[in-house]
mmCIF file of C-alpha atoms (C1' of nucleotides) in Angstrom:
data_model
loop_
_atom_site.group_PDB
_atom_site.id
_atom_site.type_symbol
_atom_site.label_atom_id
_atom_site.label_comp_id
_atom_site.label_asym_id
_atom_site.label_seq_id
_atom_site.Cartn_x
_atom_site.Cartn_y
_atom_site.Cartn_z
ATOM 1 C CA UNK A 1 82.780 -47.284 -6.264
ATOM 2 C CA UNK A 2 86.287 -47.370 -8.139
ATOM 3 C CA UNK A 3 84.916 -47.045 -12.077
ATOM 4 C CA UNK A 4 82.077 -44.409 -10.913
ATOM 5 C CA UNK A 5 82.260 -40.996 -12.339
ATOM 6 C CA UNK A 6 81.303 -42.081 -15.345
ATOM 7 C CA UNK A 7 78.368 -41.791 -16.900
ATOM 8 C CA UNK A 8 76.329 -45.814 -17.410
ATOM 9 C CA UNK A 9 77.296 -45.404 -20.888
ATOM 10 C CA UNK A 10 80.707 -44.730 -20.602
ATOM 11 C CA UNK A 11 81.154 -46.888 -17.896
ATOM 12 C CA UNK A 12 79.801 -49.923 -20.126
ATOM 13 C CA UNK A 13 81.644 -48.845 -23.509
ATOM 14 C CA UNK A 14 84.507 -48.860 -21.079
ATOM 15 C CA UNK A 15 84.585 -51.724 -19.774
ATOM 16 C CA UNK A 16 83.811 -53.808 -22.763
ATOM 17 C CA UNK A 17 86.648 -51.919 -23.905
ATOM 18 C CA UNK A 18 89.010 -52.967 -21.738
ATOM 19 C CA UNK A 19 87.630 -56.745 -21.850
ATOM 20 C CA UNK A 20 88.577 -56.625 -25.401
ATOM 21 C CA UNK A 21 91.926 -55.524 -24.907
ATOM 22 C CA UNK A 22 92.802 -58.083 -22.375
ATOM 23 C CA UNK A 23 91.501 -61.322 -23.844
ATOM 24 C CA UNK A 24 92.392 -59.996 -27.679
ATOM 25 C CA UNK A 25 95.949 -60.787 -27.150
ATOM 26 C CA UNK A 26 95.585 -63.665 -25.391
ATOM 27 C CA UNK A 27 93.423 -65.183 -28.003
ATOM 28 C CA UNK A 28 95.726 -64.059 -30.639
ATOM 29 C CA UNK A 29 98.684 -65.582 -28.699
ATOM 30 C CA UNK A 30 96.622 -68.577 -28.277
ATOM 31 C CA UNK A 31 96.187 -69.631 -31.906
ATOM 32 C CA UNK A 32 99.862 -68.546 -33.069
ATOM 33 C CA UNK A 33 101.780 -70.348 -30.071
ATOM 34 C CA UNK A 34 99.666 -73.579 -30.851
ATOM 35 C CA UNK A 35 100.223 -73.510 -35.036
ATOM 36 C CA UNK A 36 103.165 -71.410 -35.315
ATOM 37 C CA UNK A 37 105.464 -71.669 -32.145
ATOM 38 C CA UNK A 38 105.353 -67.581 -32.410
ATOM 39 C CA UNK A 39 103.811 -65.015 -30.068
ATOM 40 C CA UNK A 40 101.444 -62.437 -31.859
ATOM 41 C CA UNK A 41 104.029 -59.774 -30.858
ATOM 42 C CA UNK A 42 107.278 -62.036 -32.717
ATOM 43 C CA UNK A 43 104.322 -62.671 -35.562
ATOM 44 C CA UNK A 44 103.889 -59.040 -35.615
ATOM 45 C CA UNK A 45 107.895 -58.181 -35.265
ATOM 46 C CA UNK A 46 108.509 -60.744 -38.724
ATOM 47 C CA UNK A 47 105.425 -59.410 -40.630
ATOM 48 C CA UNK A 48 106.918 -55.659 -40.077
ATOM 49 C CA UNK A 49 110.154 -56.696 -41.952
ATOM 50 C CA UNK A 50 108.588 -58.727 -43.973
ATOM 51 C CA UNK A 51 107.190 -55.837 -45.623
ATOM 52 C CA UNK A 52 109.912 -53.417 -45.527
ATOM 53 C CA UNK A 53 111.744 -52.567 -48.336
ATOM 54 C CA UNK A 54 114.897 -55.088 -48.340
ATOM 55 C CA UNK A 55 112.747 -56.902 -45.297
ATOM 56 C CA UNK A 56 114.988 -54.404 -43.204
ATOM 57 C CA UNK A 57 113.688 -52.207 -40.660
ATOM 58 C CA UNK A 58 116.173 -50.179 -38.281
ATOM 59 C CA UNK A 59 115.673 -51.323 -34.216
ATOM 60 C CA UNK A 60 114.214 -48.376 -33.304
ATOM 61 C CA UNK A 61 112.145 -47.729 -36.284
ATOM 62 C CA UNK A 62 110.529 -51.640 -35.722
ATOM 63 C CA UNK A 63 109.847 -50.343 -32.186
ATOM 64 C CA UNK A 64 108.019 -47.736 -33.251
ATOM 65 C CA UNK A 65 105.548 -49.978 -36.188
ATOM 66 C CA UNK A 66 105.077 -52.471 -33.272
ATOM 67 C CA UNK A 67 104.311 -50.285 -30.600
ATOM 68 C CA UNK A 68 106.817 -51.555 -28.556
ATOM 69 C CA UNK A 69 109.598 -50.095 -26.599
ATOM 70 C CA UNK A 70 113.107 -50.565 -27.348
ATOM 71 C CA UNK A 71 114.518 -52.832 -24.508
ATOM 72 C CA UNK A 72 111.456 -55.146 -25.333
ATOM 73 C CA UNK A 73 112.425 -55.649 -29.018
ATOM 74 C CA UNK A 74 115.785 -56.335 -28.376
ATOM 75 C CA UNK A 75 114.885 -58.809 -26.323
ATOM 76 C CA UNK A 76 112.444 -60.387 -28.598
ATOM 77 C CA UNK A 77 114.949 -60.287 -31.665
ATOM 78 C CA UNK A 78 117.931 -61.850 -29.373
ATOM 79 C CA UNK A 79 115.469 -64.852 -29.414
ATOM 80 C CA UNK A 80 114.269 -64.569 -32.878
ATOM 81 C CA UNK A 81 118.384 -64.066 -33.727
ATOM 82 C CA UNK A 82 118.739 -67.273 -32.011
ATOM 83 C CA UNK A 83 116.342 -69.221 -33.614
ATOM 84 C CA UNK A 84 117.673 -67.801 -37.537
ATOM 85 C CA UNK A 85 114.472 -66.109 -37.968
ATOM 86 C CA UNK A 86 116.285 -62.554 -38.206
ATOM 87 C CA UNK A 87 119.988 -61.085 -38.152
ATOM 88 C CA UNK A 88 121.060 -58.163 -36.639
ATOM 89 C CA UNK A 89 124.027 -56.089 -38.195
ATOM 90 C CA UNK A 90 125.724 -52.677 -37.638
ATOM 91 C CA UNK A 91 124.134 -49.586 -39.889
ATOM 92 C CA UNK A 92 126.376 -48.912 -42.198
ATOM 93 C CA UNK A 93 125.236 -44.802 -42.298
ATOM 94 C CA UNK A 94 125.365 -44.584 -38.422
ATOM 95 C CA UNK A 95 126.936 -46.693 -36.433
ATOM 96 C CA UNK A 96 125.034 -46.802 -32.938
ATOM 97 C CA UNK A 97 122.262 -47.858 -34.998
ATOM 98 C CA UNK A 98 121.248 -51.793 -35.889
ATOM 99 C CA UNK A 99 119.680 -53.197 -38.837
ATOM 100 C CA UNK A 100 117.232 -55.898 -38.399
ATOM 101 C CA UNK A 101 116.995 -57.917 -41.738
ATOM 102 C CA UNK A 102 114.299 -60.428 -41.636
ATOM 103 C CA UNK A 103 116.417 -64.086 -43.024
ATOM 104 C CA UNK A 104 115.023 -66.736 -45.048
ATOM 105 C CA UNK A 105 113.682 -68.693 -42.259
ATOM 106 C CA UNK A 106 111.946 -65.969 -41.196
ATOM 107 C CA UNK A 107 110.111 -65.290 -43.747
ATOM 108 C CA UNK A 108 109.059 -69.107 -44.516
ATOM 109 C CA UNK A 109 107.774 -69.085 -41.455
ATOM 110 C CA UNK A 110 105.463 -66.286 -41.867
ATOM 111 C CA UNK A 111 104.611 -67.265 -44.883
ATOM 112 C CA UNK A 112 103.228 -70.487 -43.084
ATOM 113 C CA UNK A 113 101.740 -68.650 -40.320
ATOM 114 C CA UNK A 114 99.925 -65.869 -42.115
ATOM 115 C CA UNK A 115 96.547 -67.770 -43.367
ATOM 116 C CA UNK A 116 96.253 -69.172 -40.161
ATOM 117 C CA UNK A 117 96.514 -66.134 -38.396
ATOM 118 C CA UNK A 118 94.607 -63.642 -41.380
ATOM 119 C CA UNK A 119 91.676 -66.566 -40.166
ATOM 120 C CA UNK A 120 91.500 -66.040 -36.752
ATOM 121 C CA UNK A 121 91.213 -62.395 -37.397
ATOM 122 C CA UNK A 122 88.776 -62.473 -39.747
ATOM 123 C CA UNK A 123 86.743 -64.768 -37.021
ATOM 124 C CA UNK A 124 87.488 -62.425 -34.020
ATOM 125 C CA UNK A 125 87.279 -59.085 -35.399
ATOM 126 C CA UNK A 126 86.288 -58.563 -38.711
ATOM 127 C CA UNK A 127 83.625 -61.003 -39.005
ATOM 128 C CA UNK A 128 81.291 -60.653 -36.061
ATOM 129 C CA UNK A 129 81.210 -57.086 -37.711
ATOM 130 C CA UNK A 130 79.216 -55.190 -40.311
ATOM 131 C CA UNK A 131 81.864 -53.334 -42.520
ATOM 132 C CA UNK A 132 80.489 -50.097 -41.289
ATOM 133 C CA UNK A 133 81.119 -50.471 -37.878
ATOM 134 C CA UNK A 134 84.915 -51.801 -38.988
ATOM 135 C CA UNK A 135 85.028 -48.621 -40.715
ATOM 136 C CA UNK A 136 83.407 -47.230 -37.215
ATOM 137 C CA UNK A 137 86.393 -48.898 -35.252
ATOM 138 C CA UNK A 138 89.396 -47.329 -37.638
ATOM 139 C CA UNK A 139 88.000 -44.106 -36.894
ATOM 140 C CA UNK A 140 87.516 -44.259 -33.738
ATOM 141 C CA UNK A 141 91.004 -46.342 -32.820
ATOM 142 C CA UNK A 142 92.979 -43.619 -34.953
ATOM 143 C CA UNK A 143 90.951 -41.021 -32.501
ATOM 144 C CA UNK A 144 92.411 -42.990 -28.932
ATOM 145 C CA UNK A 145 96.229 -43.211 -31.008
ATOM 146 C CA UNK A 146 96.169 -39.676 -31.038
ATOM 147 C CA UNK A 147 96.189 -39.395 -27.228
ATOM 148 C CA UNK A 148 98.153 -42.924 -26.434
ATOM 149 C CA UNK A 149 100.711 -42.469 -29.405
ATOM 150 C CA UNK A 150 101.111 -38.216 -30.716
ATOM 151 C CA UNK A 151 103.573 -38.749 -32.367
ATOM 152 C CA UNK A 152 101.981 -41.322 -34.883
ATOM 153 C CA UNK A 153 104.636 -43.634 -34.652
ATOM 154 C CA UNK A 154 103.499 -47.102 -35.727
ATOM 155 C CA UNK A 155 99.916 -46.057 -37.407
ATOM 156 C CA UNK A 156 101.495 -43.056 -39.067
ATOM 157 C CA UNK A 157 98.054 -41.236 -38.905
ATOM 158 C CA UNK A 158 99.407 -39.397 -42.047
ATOM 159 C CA UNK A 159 99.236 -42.897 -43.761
ATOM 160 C CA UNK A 160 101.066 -40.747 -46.731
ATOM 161 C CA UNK A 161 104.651 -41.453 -45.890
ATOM 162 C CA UNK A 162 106.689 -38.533 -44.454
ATOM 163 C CA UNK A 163 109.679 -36.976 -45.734
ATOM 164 C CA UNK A 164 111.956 -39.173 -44.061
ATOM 165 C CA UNK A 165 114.479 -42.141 -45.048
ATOM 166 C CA UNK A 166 113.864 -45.722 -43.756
ATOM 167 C CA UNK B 1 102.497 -60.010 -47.303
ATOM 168 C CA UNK B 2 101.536 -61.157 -43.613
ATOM 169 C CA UNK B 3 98.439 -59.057 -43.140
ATOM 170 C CA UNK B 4 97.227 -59.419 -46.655
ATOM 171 C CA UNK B 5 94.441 -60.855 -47.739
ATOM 172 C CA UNK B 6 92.383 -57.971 -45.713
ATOM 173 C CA UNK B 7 91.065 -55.676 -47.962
ATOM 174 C CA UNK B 8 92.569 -52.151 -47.234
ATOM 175 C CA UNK B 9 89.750 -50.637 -44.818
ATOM 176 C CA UNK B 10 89.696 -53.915 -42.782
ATOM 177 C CA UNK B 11 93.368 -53.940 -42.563
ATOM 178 C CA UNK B 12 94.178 -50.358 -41.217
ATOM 179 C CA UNK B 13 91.107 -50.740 -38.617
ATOM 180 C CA UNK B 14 93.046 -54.077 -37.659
ATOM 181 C CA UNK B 15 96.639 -52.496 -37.353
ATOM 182 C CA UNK B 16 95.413 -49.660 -35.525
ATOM 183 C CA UNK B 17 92.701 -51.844 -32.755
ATOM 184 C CA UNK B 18 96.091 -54.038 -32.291
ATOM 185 C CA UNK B 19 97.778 -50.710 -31.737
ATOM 186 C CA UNK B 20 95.927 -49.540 -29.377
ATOM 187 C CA UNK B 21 95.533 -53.217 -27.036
ATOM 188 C CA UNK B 22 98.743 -53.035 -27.370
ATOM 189 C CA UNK B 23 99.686 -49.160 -25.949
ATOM 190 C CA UNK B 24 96.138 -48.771 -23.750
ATOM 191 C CA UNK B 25 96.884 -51.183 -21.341
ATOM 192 C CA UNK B 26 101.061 -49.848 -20.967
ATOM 193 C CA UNK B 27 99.474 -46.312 -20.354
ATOM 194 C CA UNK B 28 96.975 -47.327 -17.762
ATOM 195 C CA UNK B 29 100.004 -49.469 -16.096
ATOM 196 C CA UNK B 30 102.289 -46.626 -16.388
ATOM 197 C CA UNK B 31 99.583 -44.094 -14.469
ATOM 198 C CA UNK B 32 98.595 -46.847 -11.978
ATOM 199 C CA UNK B 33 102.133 -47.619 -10.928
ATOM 200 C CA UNK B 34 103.637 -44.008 -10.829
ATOM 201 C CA UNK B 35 100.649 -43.008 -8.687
ATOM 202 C CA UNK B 36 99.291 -45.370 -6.623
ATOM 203 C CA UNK B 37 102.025 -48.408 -6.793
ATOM 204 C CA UNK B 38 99.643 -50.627 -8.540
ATOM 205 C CA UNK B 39 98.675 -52.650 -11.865
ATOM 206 C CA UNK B 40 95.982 -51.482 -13.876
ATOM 207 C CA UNK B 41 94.913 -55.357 -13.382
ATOM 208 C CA UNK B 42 96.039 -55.498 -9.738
ATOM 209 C CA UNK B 43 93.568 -52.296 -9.609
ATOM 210 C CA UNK B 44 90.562 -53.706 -11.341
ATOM 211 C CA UNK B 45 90.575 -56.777 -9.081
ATOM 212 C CA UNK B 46 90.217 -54.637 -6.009
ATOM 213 C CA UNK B 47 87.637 -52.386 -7.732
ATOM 214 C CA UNK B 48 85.257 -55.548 -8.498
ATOM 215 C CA UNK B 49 85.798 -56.530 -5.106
ATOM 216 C CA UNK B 50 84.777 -53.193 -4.115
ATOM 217 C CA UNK B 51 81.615 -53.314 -5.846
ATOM 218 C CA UNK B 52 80.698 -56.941 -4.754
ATOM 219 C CA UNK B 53 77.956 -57.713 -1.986
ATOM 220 C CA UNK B 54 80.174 -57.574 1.062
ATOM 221 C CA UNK B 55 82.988 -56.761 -0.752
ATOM 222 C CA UNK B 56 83.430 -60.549 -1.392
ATOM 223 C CA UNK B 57 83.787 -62.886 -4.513
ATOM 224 C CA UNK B 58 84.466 -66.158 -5.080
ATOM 225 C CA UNK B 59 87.895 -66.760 -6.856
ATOM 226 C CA UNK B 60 86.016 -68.254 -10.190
ATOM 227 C CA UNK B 61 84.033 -65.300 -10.153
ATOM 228 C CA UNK B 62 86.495 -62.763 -9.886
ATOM 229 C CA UNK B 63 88.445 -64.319 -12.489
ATOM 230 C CA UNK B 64 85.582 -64.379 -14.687
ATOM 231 C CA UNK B 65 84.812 -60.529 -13.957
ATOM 232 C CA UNK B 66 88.525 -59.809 -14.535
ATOM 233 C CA UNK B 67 88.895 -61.525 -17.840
ATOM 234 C CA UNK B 68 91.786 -63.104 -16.212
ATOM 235 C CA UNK B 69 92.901 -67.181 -15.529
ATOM 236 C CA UNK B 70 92.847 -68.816 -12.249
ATOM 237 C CA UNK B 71 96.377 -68.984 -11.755
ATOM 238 C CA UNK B 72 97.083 -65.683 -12.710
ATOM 239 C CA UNK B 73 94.573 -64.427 -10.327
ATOM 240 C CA UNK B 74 95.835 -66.465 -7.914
ATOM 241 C CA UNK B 75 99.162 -65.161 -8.170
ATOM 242 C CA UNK B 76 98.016 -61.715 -7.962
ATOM 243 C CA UNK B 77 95.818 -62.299 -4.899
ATOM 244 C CA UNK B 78 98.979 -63.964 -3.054
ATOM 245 C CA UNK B 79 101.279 -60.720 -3.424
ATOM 246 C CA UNK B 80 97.753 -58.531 -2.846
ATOM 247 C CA UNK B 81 97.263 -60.725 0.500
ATOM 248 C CA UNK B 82 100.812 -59.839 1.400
ATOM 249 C CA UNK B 83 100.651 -56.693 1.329
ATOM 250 C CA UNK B 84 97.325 -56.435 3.362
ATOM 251 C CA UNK B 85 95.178 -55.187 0.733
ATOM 252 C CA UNK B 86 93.014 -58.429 0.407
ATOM 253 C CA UNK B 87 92.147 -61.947 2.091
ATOM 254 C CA UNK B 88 91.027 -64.915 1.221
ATOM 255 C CA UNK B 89 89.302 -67.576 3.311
ATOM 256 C CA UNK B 90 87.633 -70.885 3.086
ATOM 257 C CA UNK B 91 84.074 -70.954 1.228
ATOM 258 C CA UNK B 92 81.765 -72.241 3.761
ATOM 259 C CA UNK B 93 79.088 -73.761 1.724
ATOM 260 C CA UNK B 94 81.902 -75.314 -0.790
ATOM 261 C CA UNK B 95 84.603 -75.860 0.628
ATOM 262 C CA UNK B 96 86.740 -76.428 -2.564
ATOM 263 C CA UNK B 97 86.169 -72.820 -3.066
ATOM 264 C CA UNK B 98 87.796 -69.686 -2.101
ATOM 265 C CA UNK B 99 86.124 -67.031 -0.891
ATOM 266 C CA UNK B 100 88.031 -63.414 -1.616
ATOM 267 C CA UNK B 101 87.583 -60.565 0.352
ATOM 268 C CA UNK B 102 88.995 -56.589 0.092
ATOM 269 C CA UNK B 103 90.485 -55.582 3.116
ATOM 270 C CA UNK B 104 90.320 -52.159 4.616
ATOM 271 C CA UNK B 105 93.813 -51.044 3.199
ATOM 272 C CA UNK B 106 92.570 -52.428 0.100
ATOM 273 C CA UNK B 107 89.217 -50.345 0.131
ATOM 274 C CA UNK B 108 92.022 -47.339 0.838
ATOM 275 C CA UNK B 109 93.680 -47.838 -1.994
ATOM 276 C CA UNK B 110 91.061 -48.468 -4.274
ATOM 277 C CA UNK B 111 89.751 -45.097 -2.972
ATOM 278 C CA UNK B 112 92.908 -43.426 -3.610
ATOM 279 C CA UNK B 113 93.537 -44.380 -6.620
ATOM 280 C CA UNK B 114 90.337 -44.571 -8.243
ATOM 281 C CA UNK B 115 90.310 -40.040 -9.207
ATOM 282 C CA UNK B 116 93.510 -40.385 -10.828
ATOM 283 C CA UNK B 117 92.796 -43.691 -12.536
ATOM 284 C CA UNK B 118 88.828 -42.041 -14.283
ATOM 285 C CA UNK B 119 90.573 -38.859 -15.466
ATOM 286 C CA UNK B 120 93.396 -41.117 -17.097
ATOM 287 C CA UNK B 121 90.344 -42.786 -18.351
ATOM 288 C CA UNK B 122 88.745 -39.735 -19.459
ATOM 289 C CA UNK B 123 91.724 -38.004 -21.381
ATOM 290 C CA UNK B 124 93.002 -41.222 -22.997
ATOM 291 C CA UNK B 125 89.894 -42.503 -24.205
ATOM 292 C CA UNK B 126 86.547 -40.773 -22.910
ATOM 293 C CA UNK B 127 87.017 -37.428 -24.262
ATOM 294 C CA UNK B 128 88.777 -38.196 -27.622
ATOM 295 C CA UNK B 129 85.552 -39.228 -28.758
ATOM 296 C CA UNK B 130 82.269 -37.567 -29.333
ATOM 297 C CA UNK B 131 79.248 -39.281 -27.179
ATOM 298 C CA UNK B 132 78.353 -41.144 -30.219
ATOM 299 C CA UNK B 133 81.606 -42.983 -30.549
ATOM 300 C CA UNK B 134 81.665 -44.034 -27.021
ATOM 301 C CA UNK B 135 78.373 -45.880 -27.462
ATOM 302 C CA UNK B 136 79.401 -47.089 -31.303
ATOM 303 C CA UNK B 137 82.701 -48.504 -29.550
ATOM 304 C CA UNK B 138 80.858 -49.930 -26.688
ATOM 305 C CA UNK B 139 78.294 -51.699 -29.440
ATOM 306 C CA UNK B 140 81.463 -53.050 -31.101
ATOM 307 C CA UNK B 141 83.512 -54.289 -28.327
ATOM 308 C CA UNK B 142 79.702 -56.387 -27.335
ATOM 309 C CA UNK B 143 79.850 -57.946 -30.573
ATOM 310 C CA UNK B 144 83.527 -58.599 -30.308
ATOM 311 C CA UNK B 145 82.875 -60.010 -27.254
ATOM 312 C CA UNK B 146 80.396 -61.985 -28.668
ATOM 313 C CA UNK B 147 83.414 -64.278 -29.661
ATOM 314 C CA UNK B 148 86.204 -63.415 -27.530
ATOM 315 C CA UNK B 149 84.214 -64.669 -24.678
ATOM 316 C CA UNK B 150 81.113 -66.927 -25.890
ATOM 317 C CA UNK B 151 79.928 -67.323 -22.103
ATOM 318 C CA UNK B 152 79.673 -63.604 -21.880
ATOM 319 C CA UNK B 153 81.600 -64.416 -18.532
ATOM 320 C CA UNK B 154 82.971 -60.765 -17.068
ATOM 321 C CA UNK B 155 80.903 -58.458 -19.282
ATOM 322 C CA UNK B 156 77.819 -60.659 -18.480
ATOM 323 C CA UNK B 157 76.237 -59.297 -21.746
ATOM 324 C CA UNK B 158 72.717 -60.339 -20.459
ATOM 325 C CA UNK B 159 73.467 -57.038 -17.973
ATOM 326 C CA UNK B 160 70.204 -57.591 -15.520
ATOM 327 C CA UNK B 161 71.996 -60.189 -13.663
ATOM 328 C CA UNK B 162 71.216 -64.043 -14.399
ATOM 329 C CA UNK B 163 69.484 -66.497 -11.801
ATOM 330 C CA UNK B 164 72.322 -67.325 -10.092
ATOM 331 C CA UNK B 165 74.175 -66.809 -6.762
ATOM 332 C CA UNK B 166 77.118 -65.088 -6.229
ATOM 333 C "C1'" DA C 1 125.994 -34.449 -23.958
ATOM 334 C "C1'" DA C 2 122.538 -36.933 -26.749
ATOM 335 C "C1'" DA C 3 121.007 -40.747 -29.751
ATOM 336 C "C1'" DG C 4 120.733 -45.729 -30.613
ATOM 337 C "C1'" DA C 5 120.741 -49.895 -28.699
ATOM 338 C "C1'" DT C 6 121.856 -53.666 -25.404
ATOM 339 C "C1'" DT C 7 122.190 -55.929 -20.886
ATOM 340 C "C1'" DG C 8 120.948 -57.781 -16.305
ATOM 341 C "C1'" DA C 9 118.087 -58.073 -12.481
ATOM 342 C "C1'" DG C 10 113.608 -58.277 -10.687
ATOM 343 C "C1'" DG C 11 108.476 -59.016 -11.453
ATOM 344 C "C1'" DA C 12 104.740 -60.772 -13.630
ATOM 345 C "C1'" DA C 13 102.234 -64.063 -16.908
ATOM 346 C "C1'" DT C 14 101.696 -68.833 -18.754
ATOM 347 C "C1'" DC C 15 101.398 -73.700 -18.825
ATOM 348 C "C1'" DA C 16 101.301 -78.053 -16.960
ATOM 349 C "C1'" DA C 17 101.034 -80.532 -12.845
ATOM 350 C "C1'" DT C 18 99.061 -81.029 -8.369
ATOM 351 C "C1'" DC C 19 96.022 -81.016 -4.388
ATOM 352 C "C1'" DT C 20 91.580 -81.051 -2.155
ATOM 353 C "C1'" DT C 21 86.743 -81.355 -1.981
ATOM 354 C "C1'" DC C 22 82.565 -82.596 -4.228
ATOM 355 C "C1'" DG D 1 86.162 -88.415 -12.001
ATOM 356 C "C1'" DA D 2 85.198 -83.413 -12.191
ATOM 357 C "C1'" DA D 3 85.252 -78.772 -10.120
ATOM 358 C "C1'" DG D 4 87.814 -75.156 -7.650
ATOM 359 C "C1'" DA D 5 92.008 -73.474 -6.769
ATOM 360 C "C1'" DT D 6 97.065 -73.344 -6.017
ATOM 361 C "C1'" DT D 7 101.957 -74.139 -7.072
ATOM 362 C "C1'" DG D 8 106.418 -74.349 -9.628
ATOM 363 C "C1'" DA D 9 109.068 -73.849 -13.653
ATOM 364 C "C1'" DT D 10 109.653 -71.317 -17.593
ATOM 365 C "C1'" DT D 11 109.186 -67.488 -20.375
ATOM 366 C "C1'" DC D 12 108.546 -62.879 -21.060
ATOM 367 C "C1'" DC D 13 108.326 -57.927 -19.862
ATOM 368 C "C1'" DT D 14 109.962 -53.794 -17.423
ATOM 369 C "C1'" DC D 15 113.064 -50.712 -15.528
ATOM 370 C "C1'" DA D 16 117.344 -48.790 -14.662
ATOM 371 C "C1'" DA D 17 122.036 -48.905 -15.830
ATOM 372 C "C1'" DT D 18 125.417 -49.291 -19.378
ATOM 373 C "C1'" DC D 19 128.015 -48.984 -23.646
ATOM 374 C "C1'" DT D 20 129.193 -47.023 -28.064
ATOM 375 C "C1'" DT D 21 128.908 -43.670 -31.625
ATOM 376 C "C1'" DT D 22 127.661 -39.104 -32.930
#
DNA sequence: AAAGATTGAGGAATCAATCTTC
DNA sequence: GAAGATTGATTCCTCAATCTTT
């Protein structure tokens, strides 16, 4: 029983689906903890800043780019704080709000982690696939992020940049 | 920098597949929990189980079909044992092995849970996609899969069952 | 009162180590 | 010694409660 109701088609697209999503992560997680000491979710946190402008990104804002809820994030950049791979200071503007700056170490060491990492992606993902069905995949992920995230948050579906400060 | 070295295409169908392993899963917890007081993964191990001969799997199996690790499974099989829902027992013909079984409480609760778990299912990702997407997306999670797990372990890619027990 | 963020406690995942049976 | 599984310690995540500023 359990996954019936759906149609043998839908059952199997679903769960491949789902087999994806649980050993992506892991695999990703794999390779960084072994040649970087990072998670793919601290990885993910320092690539964020790394590309902001001033590699500064308020809390919440960095929640929302890595899909990840507030209490997690501080969490995560307590550690990071304590390792000197990020500093956290008071917003200037508003002062409930915190302004995660991405420091020097931080940066070195996703400099040193990216190739490594941009590899195993290419292995995992973008090579086992033609570069229509990667175009496929966008499409269709944007499609499920309009149900699991409406407001847009990290993939800002209107890739355009809204009216809105950093 | 970071993700770079993807062209543009590749990277925003990266961003937004990592987007959505990482907020899929957190919805289906966040339904399973609220409604029915389980994990989505405590719930798929109890909905193999349901769908096993005799409602019985070996632990290496199960893993397998829940693209989990034996000590996580195990874990999750102690608290699931405590709580009635499944047992476990000696394999006779092995007796290394561990033969997992869903109790009648866990049957319940597979069967309770399992309407409200599809139609999340349906409205997160079924029905945001046309018919054609759901079988593109189940062609590209096999190929990912391809990779991800070379032994085609849980999604047994060769579907019509290979010669081998359970 | 609401927004932004942090904290602490409890639960779950991970990794290495271990135990038993083959 | 290898396969099957479990355990314990650590790390990490989640949830509710809290604190401060607006």
């Amino acid at each position: 029983m359990a996954t019936r109701w759906l149609g043998d088609e839908e059952r199997r697209s679903w769960l491949r689906l789902i087999a994806v999503a649980e050993l992506l992560p892991a695999a990703l997680d794999a390779q960084l903890r072994r040649d970087a000491g990072l998670t793919h979710f601290e990885y993910f946190v320092l690539a964020m800043l790394s590309e902001a402008p001033d590699r500064t990104l308020r809390m919440s804002k960095l929640a929302q780019r890595t899909n990840a809820t507030l209490p997690r994030l501080s969490h995560v950049m307590r550690r990071l704080e304590n390792r000197g791979l990020v500093e956290r200071s008071v917003c200037p503007e508003d002062r409930r709000a915190t302004n995660a700056t991405l420091a020097t170490a931080g940066w070195d060491a996703v400099v040193a982690a990216a190739p490594g990492h941009v590899q195993t992606v290419r292995r995992l993902v973008l090579d086992p696939l033609t570069s229509a069905e990667v175009a496929q995949l966008g499409r269709i992920c944007t499609s499920l992020l309009t149900t699991l995230d409406p407001d847009g948050h990290m993939t800002r579906l209107d890739e355009p940049a809204r009216a809105e400060d950093p």
